[in-house]
Each structure stands twice: as structure tokens, then as C-alpha cells.
Short mmCIF file of C-alpha atoms and ligand atoms in Angstrom, two decimals:
data_model
loop_
_atom_site.label_atom_id
_atom_site.label_comp_id
_atom_site.label_asym_id
_atom_site.label_seq_id
_atom_site.Cartn_x
_atom_site.Cartn_y
_atom_site.Cartn_z
CA MET A 1 0.06 -0.01 -0.03
CA THR A 2 1.28 3.58 -0.76
CA ASN A 3 0.69 6.45 1.53
CA ARG A 4 -1.76 8.90 0.01
CA TYR A 5 0.51 11.86 0.73
CA GLY A 6 3.85 10.18 -0.03
CA ALA A 7 6.67 9.65 2.42
CA LYS A 8 8.41 12.94 1.51
CA THR A 9 5.28 15.05 2.37
CA VAL A 10 4.82 13.30 5.67
CA TYR A 11 8.53 13.79 6.65
CA VAL A 12 8.08 17.50 5.87
CA ALA A 13 4.89 17.70 7.90
CA VAL A 14 6.42 16.00 10.93
CA ALA A 15 9.56 18.18 10.66
CA ALA A 16 7.33 21.29 10.54
CA ALA A 17 5.34 20.07 13.56
CA VAL A 18 8.54 19.42 15.47
CA VAL A 19 9.82 22.87 14.75
CA VAL A 20 6.49 24.49 15.94
CA LEU A 21 6.62 22.37 19.15
CA VAL A 22 10.25 23.37 19.80
CA LEU A 23 9.41 27.03 19.17
CA LEU A 24 6.45 26.75 21.50
CA PHE A 25 7.90 24.70 24.34
CA GLY A 26 11.69 24.07 23.69
CA SER A 27 12.92 27.19 25.28
CA GLY A 28 11.69 25.94 28.58
CA ILE A 29 9.65 28.74 29.93
CA ILE A 30 5.98 29.08 28.83
CA PRO A 31 4.96 32.73 28.65
CA VAL A 32 2.73 33.42 31.71
CA GLY A 33 -0.03 35.10 29.84
CA ARG A 34 -0.91 31.87 27.98
CA LEU A 35 -1.97 30.09 31.08
CA ARG A 36 -4.22 32.41 32.95
CA SER A 37 -7.91 32.90 32.38
CA GLY A 38 -7.84 36.43 33.64
CA GLN A 39 -10.65 35.44 36.15
CA SER A 40 -8.38 35.37 39.19
CA PRO A 41 -5.96 38.00 40.52
CA THR A 42 -2.25 38.00 39.85
CA TYR A 43 0.06 38.82 42.74
CA THR A 44 3.59 39.97 42.42
CA TYR A 45 6.48 39.60 44.99
CA ARG A 46 9.13 41.37 46.96
CA ILE A 47 12.39 39.61 47.97
CA VAL A 48 12.78 39.71 51.68
CA ASN A 49 15.96 37.65 51.96
CA THR A 50 18.39 35.77 49.61
CA TYR A 51 20.08 32.68 50.79
CA PRO A 52 22.59 30.32 49.12
CA HIS A 53 21.21 27.22 47.43
CA ASP A 54 23.15 24.24 46.09
CA ALA A 55 23.30 24.86 42.34
CA ASP A 56 23.72 20.99 41.88
CA ALA A 57 20.38 20.36 43.62
CA PHE A 58 17.62 19.55 41.04
CA THR A 59 14.88 20.69 43.42
CA GLN A 60 11.76 18.61 43.34
CA GLY A 61 10.43 18.89 46.84
CA LEU A 62 10.88 21.50 49.67
CA PHE A 63 9.51 22.05 53.07
CA TYR A 64 10.48 23.88 56.21
CA ASP A 65 10.10 22.45 59.76
CA ASN A 66 11.39 23.55 63.13
CA GLY A 67 14.28 25.69 61.91
CA VAL A 68 15.55 23.66 59.00
CA LEU A 69 14.77 23.07 55.30
CA TYR A 70 14.23 19.63 53.86
CA GLU A 71 14.84 19.26 50.18
CA GLY A 72 14.17 16.38 47.77
CA THR A 73 16.19 16.45 44.60
CA GLY A 74 15.75 14.53 41.30
CA ARG A 75 17.53 13.06 38.34
CA ARG A 76 18.73 9.62 38.04
CA GLY A 77 21.92 9.01 39.96
CA ARG A 78 21.55 12.39 41.61
CA SER A 79 18.46 12.04 43.56
CA SER A 80 18.42 12.62 47.20
CA LEU A 81 16.63 13.71 50.47
CA ARG A 82 18.52 16.53 52.22
CA LYS A 83 18.37 18.43 55.44
CA VAL A 84 19.65 21.93 54.71
CA ASP A 85 20.71 24.91 56.78
CA LEU A 86 18.60 27.77 55.51
CA ARG A 87 21.09 30.55 56.18
CA THR A 88 24.21 28.87 54.81
CA GLY A 89 22.73 26.39 52.32
CA GLU A 90 24.96 23.79 53.85
CA VAL A 91 23.72 20.25 53.46
CA LEU A 92 23.53 18.97 57.09
CA ASP A 93 22.35 15.43 56.15
CA ILE A 94 21.76 13.55 52.90
CA ARG A 95 20.23 10.25 51.92
CA ARG A 96 20.86 9.20 48.25
CA LEU A 97 18.20 7.31 46.34
CA PRO A 98 19.03 4.23 44.32
CA GLU A 99 20.55 5.12 40.93
CA ARG A 100 17.66 4.04 38.87
CA LEU A 101 15.13 6.25 40.67
CA PHE A 102 14.22 9.85 40.00
CA GLY A 103 13.29 11.65 43.26
CA GLU A 104 10.31 13.88 43.42
CA GLY A 105 8.13 15.68 45.99
CA ILE A 106 8.56 15.41 49.70
CA ALA A 107 6.46 16.24 52.73
CA GLY A 108 6.72 15.83 56.47
CA ARG A 109 4.26 14.44 59.03
CA ASP A 110 5.09 14.16 62.69
CA GLY A 111 8.47 12.26 62.85
CA SER A 112 8.38 11.04 59.18
CA ILE A 113 9.16 12.36 55.71
CA LEU A 114 7.60 10.91 52.62
CA GLN A 115 9.36 11.13 49.23
CA LEU A 116 7.86 10.35 45.77
CA THR A 117 9.58 9.11 42.75
CA LEU A 118 8.68 9.96 39.17
CA ARG A 119 7.83 6.87 37.29
CA ALA A 120 8.43 3.96 39.67
CA LYS A 121 5.05 4.46 41.35
CA LYS A 122 6.98 3.92 44.54
CA GLY A 123 7.54 6.22 47.53
CA PHE A 124 9.59 6.12 50.69
CA VAL A 125 8.81 6.89 54.30
CA TYR A 126 11.94 8.06 56.22
CA ASP A 127 12.52 8.68 59.89
CA LYS A 128 12.80 12.45 59.95
CA SER A 129 15.84 12.55 62.32
CA THR A 130 17.88 9.60 61.01
CA PHE A 131 16.81 9.59 57.36
CA GLU A 132 16.54 5.75 57.66
CA VAL A 133 13.93 4.30 55.39
CA GLU A 134 11.01 3.04 57.49
CA ARG A 135 8.93 1.62 54.75
CA GLU A 136 7.90 1.97 51.16
CA PHE A 137 4.49 2.79 49.61
CA THR A 138 2.98 2.69 46.12
CA TYR A 139 0.59 4.86 44.09
CA PRO A 140 -0.96 4.38 40.67
CA THR A 141 0.40 7.53 38.84
CA GLN A 142 3.55 9.38 38.33
CA GLY A 143 4.83 11.14 41.41
CA TRP A 144 5.55 15.04 41.19
CA GLY A 145 4.59 17.19 44.10
CA LEU A 146 3.66 16.38 47.68
CA THR A 147 2.47 18.22 50.70
CA PHE A 148 0.50 17.55 53.97
CA ASP A 149 -2.55 19.52 55.05
CA GLY A 150 -2.61 18.29 58.56
CA GLU A 151 -5.05 15.49 57.65
CA ASN A 152 -3.99 14.03 54.35
CA PHE A 153 -1.17 14.08 52.03
CA ILE A 154 -1.89 16.03 48.76
CA MET A 155 -0.06 14.89 45.71
CA SER A 156 0.28 16.04 42.08
CA ASP A 157 1.24 13.89 39.12
CA GLY A 158 2.05 16.48 36.39
CA THR A 159 -1.55 16.59 35.21
CA SER A 160 -4.36 18.93 36.44
CA ALA A 161 -5.28 16.62 39.28
CA LEU A 162 -4.50 16.90 42.99
CA PHE A 163 -4.94 13.55 44.82
CA PHE A 164 -5.61 13.22 48.57
CA PHE A 165 -4.06 10.24 50.46
CA GLU A 166 -4.74 9.02 53.88
CA PRO A 167 -1.36 9.40 55.62
CA GLU A 168 -0.85 6.00 57.23
CA SER A 169 -2.04 3.58 54.45
CA PHE A 170 -1.45 6.06 51.55
CA THR A 171 -4.90 5.13 50.32
CA ARG A 172 -6.40 7.58 48.00
CA VAL A 173 -9.41 9.26 49.52
CA GLY A 174 -10.14 12.18 47.15
CA GLN A 175 -9.24 14.00 44.08
CA VAL A 176 -9.86 17.39 42.51
CA ILE A 177 -9.27 18.77 39.01
CA VAL A 178 -7.53 22.14 39.07
CA LYS A 179 -9.06 24.73 36.92
CA ASP A 180 -8.59 28.42 36.26
CA GLY A 181 -12.08 29.36 35.11
CA SER A 182 -13.14 26.64 32.79
CA ARG A 183 -9.64 25.71 31.81
CA ALA A 184 -7.90 22.70 33.42
CA LEU A 185 -4.41 23.58 34.56
CA LEU A 186 -1.79 21.16 33.42
CA GLY A 187 1.65 20.58 34.88
CA LEU A 188 1.05 20.93 38.63
CA ASN A 189 4.34 20.38 40.29
CA GLU A 190 5.86 21.12 43.69
CA LEU A 191 3.18 21.84 46.32
CA GLU A 192 2.80 23.66 49.57
CA TYR A 193 -0.18 23.77 51.86
CA ILE A 194 -0.39 27.25 53.31
CA LYS A 195 -3.21 28.44 55.56
CA GLY A 196 -6.00 26.51 53.83
CA GLU A 197 -4.74 26.91 50.28
CA VAL A 198 -2.46 24.78 48.10
CA PHE A 199 0.34 26.76 46.40
CA ALA A 200 1.52 24.91 43.32
CA ASN A 201 4.44 25.37 41.01
CA VAL A 202 3.26 25.01 37.44
CA TRP A 203 5.80 23.18 35.33
CA ARG A 204 8.05 25.34 33.01
CA THR A 205 6.48 28.58 34.13
CA ASP A 206 7.50 31.28 36.57
CA LEU A 207 3.98 31.08 38.17
CA ILE A 208 2.60 29.72 41.37
CA ALA A 209 -1.09 28.93 41.27
CA ARG A 210 -3.05 29.44 44.54
CA ILE A 211 -5.73 26.71 44.64
CA SER A 212 -8.67 25.87 46.90
CA PRO A 213 -8.09 22.26 47.83
CA ALA A 214 -11.88 21.73 48.40
CA THR A 215 -12.90 22.72 44.82
CA GLY A 216 -9.69 22.72 42.74
CA LYS A 217 -10.43 26.38 41.76
CA VAL A 218 -7.45 28.54 41.03
CA THR A 219 -8.09 31.57 43.26
CA GLY A 220 -4.98 33.57 42.28
CA TRP A 221 -1.53 33.51 40.70
CA ILE A 222 1.83 34.64 41.90
CA ASP A 223 4.00 35.79 39.12
CA LEU A 224 7.68 35.28 39.94
CA THR A 225 9.09 36.42 36.66
CA GLY A 226 12.47 37.80 37.14
CA LEU A 227 13.09 36.33 40.56
CA LEU A 228 16.37 34.67 39.56
CA GLY A 229 18.24 37.48 37.71
CA PRO A 230 19.79 37.14 34.33
CA ALA A 231 23.44 37.17 35.91
CA ASP A 232 22.56 33.96 37.88
CA ARG A 233 21.06 32.09 34.89
CA THR A 234 23.17 29.68 32.94
CA ASP A 235 22.30 27.28 30.07
CA SER A 236 21.72 24.51 32.70
CA THR A 237 19.58 26.59 35.10
CA GLY A 238 16.24 24.91 35.54
CA VAL A 239 12.78 26.28 36.16
CA LEU A 240 11.13 27.68 39.31
CA ASN A 241 10.35 24.73 41.62
CA GLY A 242 10.16 24.39 45.33
CA ILE A 243 7.90 26.16 47.83
CA ALA A 244 8.36 26.00 51.55
CA TYR A 245 6.40 27.70 54.36
CA ASP A 246 7.54 28.49 57.92
CA ILE A 247 4.29 28.40 59.72
CA GLU A 248 5.68 29.74 63.03
CA ASN A 249 7.19 32.92 61.49
CA ASP A 250 4.92 33.25 58.44
CA ARG A 251 7.87 33.11 55.97
CA LEU A 252 7.58 31.85 52.37
CA PHE A 253 10.54 30.34 50.75
CA VAL A 254 10.98 29.59 46.96
CA THR A 255 13.72 28.34 44.75
CA GLY A 256 14.23 26.50 41.45
CA LYS A 257 15.95 23.55 39.88
CA LEU A 258 19.80 24.06 40.11
CA TRP A 259 19.25 27.64 41.20
CA PRO A 260 22.17 29.22 43.14
CA HIS A 261 19.78 31.07 45.50
CA LEU A 262 16.77 30.36 47.60
CA PHE A 263 14.47 33.32 48.27
CA GLU A 264 12.27 34.36 51.09
CA ILE A 265 9.58 36.42 49.38
CA GLU A 266 6.63 38.50 50.44
CA ILE A 267 3.46 38.30 48.19
CA LEU A 268 2.21 41.63 47.08
CA HIS A 269 -1.43 42.23 46.31
CA PRO A 270 -2.31 43.44 42.79
CA1 CA B 1 6.69 22.22 49.29
#
């Protein structure tokens, strides 16, 4: 059988499609205007403090507890769970993942830390003080972001869904689809539960979405364009990812994959 369009035409069409996709997405950052419906407010930011961050840390998970930062990093062979001194960026403790695994979101609960992996459908529960693996758990999707709302773990998988898991058994107990207006928001990445809201990095953007966990509705955006200045960007610098909240002192920390800095920011109303 011969192809109606001929092989050459098909090659040209495929090549053209690839060029268009590379132009749209290949540069990494998706323009912020393309994602928002315009139905929810966009907040800006002010840098309160700038701290050192390990520029070799491919940040996939971040939270703050009791004076220290906990960070999960990704990439095969370079994935880890870390305890980090906020002020100096010094890695105080590190647990490396098996070579084949790609580390993802982390979240703490009582004396434990949970860490997801990207495609293995497997996560780890660590003792928070020793970083020893206490047990493993499974889930049916990819693993991206993770946070704890005081009752359940909330997880993203790179789609527009947020999944709720009972903390002991890691049984799924709920799900919402995150939408801005009528538009489902794809690429939900690192998460942080903050005062009744879920803050979510959106993959390959400089945006954080503020989400109602009850409905999935996007209630606002934080536009962090320009946070990492041009002088600190290199060809290998990754995207904004990593949100941590210090509940005692009401401080918000953000960073990015392979960024040399971690920032404390204040959100400014539009
Ligand atoms: Ca987080």
C-alpha cells in the first residue's frame, strides 16, 4: 500500500510540527499570559531575603520545619533527600536514592518524611531525624509534588489533578481537578499547603497557582518572573520549583532547579 501523501510530504509535515513544538515549548519557559484565564488576581512579589542554594540540587520537593529546610532532589543517579541549613545552604544530612530512581516531591508529617519518585510508582517513608527508610508505599500515577494539610497528603502527578491520600496507608481518599475558570491547569508540580490553600508550581512557568483544595479552583496567581536574575542564569539553570512555608514565623521560601539562590519572598497584592 502506498501512502496517500507520499513519504516525503509526511516527513516535511512531521519536521514542521517538530519545529513548531520546539518554538512553543523548547525554550523551557512558557509565557505566563498563556496560562491564565484572567478570572483570578495575579500577585507579584518582593524579595525579603536571599540565601545560598546548592546549584547542583535539582529541586523537586521542599518544606520547612522547626528551623531547617528539607529538600528532595531529582535526576537519576543524583536524587536525594537533604536536610539543609537555611542561612548557609549547607547540606546537614543527605540520603541518596538508588541510581535508577528519580526523586520527586517530599512532605513531612510528625516524625516522618515521605518522598515520591517520578515513574516507579513507589515512595519512601523516612525517619525524619535519622533519614533511615522506615517503609515504602505505592501509588498508581507518576509522582510529582507532595504536601501535607494536617490530615491528608496532597499529591500532584503533572496533570491537572490533585490527589488526597490518607497518611498511614497512603490510600487515595479524594481528588480534585484544578481549573482556572473553565480551563484545566496542566503541569502541577511542587506543592505547599499554606493556611487553607495549596500553592503549586506550574511546570515550566514562573508562576505559582493558589488553589482551593476543596474545589480545585485557582483563586490567584503569583507571578515570579525575574526572581532569579539574568546574571545567575546559565544554560543549565532549571525552572522555578520548590515552595516551603515557615508556619511559626509566616515566611515563604521559593527556589528553582539548580538555582544558586533560595529566596524568602513577600506576596504583594495586585
Ligand atoms: Ca513544598
